[in-house]
Coordinates of C-alpha atoms in Angstrom, one line a residue:
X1 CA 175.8 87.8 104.4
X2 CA 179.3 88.4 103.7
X3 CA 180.5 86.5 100.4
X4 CA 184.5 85.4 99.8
X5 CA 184.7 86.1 96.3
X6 CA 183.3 89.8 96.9
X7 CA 186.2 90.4 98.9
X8 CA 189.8 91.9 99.0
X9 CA 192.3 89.2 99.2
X10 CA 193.9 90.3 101.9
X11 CA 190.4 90.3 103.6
X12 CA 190.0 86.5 103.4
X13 CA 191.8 85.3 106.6
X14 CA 189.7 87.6 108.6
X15 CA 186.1 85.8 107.3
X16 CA 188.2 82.7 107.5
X17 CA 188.7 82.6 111.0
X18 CA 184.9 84.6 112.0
X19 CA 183.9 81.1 110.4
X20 CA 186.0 79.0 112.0
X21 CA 184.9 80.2 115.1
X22 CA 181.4 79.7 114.3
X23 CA 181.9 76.1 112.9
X24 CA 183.7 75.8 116.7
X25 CA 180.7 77.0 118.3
X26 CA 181.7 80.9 118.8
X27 CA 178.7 83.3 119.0
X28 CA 180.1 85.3 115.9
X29 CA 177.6 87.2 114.2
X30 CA 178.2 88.4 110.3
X31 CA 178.6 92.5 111.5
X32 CA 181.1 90.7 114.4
X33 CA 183.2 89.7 111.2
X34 CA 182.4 92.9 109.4
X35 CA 184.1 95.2 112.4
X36 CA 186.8 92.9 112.4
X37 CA 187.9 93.0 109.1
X38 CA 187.0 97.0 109.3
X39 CA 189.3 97.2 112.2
X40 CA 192.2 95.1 110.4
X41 CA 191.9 98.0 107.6
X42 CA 192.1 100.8 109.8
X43 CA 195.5 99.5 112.0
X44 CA 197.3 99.3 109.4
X45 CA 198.2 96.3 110.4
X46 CA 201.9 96.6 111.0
X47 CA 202.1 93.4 112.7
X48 CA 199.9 89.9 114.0
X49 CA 199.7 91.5 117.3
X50 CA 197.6 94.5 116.1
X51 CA 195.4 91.6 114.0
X52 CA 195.0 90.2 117.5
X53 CA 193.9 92.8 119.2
X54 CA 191.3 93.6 116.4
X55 CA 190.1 90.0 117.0
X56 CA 189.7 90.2 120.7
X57 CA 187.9 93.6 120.2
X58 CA 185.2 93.0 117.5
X59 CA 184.7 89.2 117.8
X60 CA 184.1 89.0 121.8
X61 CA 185.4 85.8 123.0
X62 CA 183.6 84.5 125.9
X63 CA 186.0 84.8 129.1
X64 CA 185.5 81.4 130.0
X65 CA 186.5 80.0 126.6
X66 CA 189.3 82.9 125.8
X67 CA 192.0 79.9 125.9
X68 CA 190.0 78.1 122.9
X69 CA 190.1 81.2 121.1
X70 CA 193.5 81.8 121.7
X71 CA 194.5 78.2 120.5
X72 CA 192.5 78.6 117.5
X73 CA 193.6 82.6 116.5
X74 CA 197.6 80.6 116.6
X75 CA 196.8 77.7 114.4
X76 CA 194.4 79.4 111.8
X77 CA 197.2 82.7 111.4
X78 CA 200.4 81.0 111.9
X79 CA 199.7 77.5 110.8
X80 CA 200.7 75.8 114.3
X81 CA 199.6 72.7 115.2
X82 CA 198.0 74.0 118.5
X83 CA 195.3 71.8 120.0
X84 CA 192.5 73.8 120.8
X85 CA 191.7 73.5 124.0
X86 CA 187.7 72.0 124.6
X87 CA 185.3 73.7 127.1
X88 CA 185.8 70.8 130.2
X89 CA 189.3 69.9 129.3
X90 CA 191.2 71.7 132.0
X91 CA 191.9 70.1 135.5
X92 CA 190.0 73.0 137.5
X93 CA 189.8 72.3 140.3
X94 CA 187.1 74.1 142.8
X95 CA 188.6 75.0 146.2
X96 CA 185.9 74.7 149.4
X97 CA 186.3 76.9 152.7
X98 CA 184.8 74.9 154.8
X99 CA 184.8 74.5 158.4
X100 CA 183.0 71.1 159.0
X101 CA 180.1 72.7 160.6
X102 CA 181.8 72.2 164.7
X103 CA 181.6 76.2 165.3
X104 CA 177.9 76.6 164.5
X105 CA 176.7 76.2 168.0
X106 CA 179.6 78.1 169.7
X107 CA 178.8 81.1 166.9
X108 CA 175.1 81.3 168.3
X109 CA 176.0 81.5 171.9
X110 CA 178.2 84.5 170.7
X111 CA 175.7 85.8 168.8
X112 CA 173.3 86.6 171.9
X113 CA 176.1 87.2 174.4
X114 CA 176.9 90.5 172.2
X115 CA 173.3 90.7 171.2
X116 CA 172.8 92.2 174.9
X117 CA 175.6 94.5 174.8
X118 CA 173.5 96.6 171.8
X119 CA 170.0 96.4 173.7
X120 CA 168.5 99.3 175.3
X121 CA 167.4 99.9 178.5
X122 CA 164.3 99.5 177.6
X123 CA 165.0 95.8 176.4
X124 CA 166.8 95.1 179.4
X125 CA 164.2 95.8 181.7
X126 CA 161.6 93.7 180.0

């Protein structure tokens, strides 16, 4: 397990936010943190955007929780006061194609009416 006062100082925001995003329920394993800060080193970075990237690439988030992560990578690097947004939060709203069920009986009279058009002879005869 990795250990702050082992580190660089410059490496300390990168464990930082692996455990924020594990006290906020992130699957973020130690290596997870590890690649990060690995990646961090190897960029350069020249700016946050390349730390950002780094992040989205080693630390995985989740698709349907990316706007959480996003909420917390802005508050935890540039000290916003961004509300993270909670799994259930969002007004999603689920659209249904429906058509009531009134064309299911005309949709099995055209079923066999063009059923007969792809029988053989030999069907048609018996």
């Amino acid at each position: 397990m990795m250990r702050g006062e082992n580190l660089p100082l410059a490496a300390a925001p990168m464990l930082g936010f692996g455990r924020l995003l594990r006290r906020y329920g992130f699957p973020v394993a130690p290596e997870q943190v590890s690649g990060f800060m690995q990646a961090v080193t190897l960029l350069g970075p020249r700016s946050m955007i390349e730390i950002h990237e780094a992040a989205l690439a080693t630390l995985a988030p989740p698709p349907d929780r990316r706007d959480e992560f996003e909420a917390h990578f802005q508050s935890y690097f540039y000290g916003s006061n961004a509300t993270a947004v909670v799994e259930g939060e969002a007004d999603d709203e689920t659209r249904i194609k429906d058509d009531g069920g009134a064309g299911d009986e005309e949709n099995e009279v055209a079923r066999q009416a063009e059923g007969g058009d792809l029988s053989s002879g030999a069907e048609l005869l018996s």
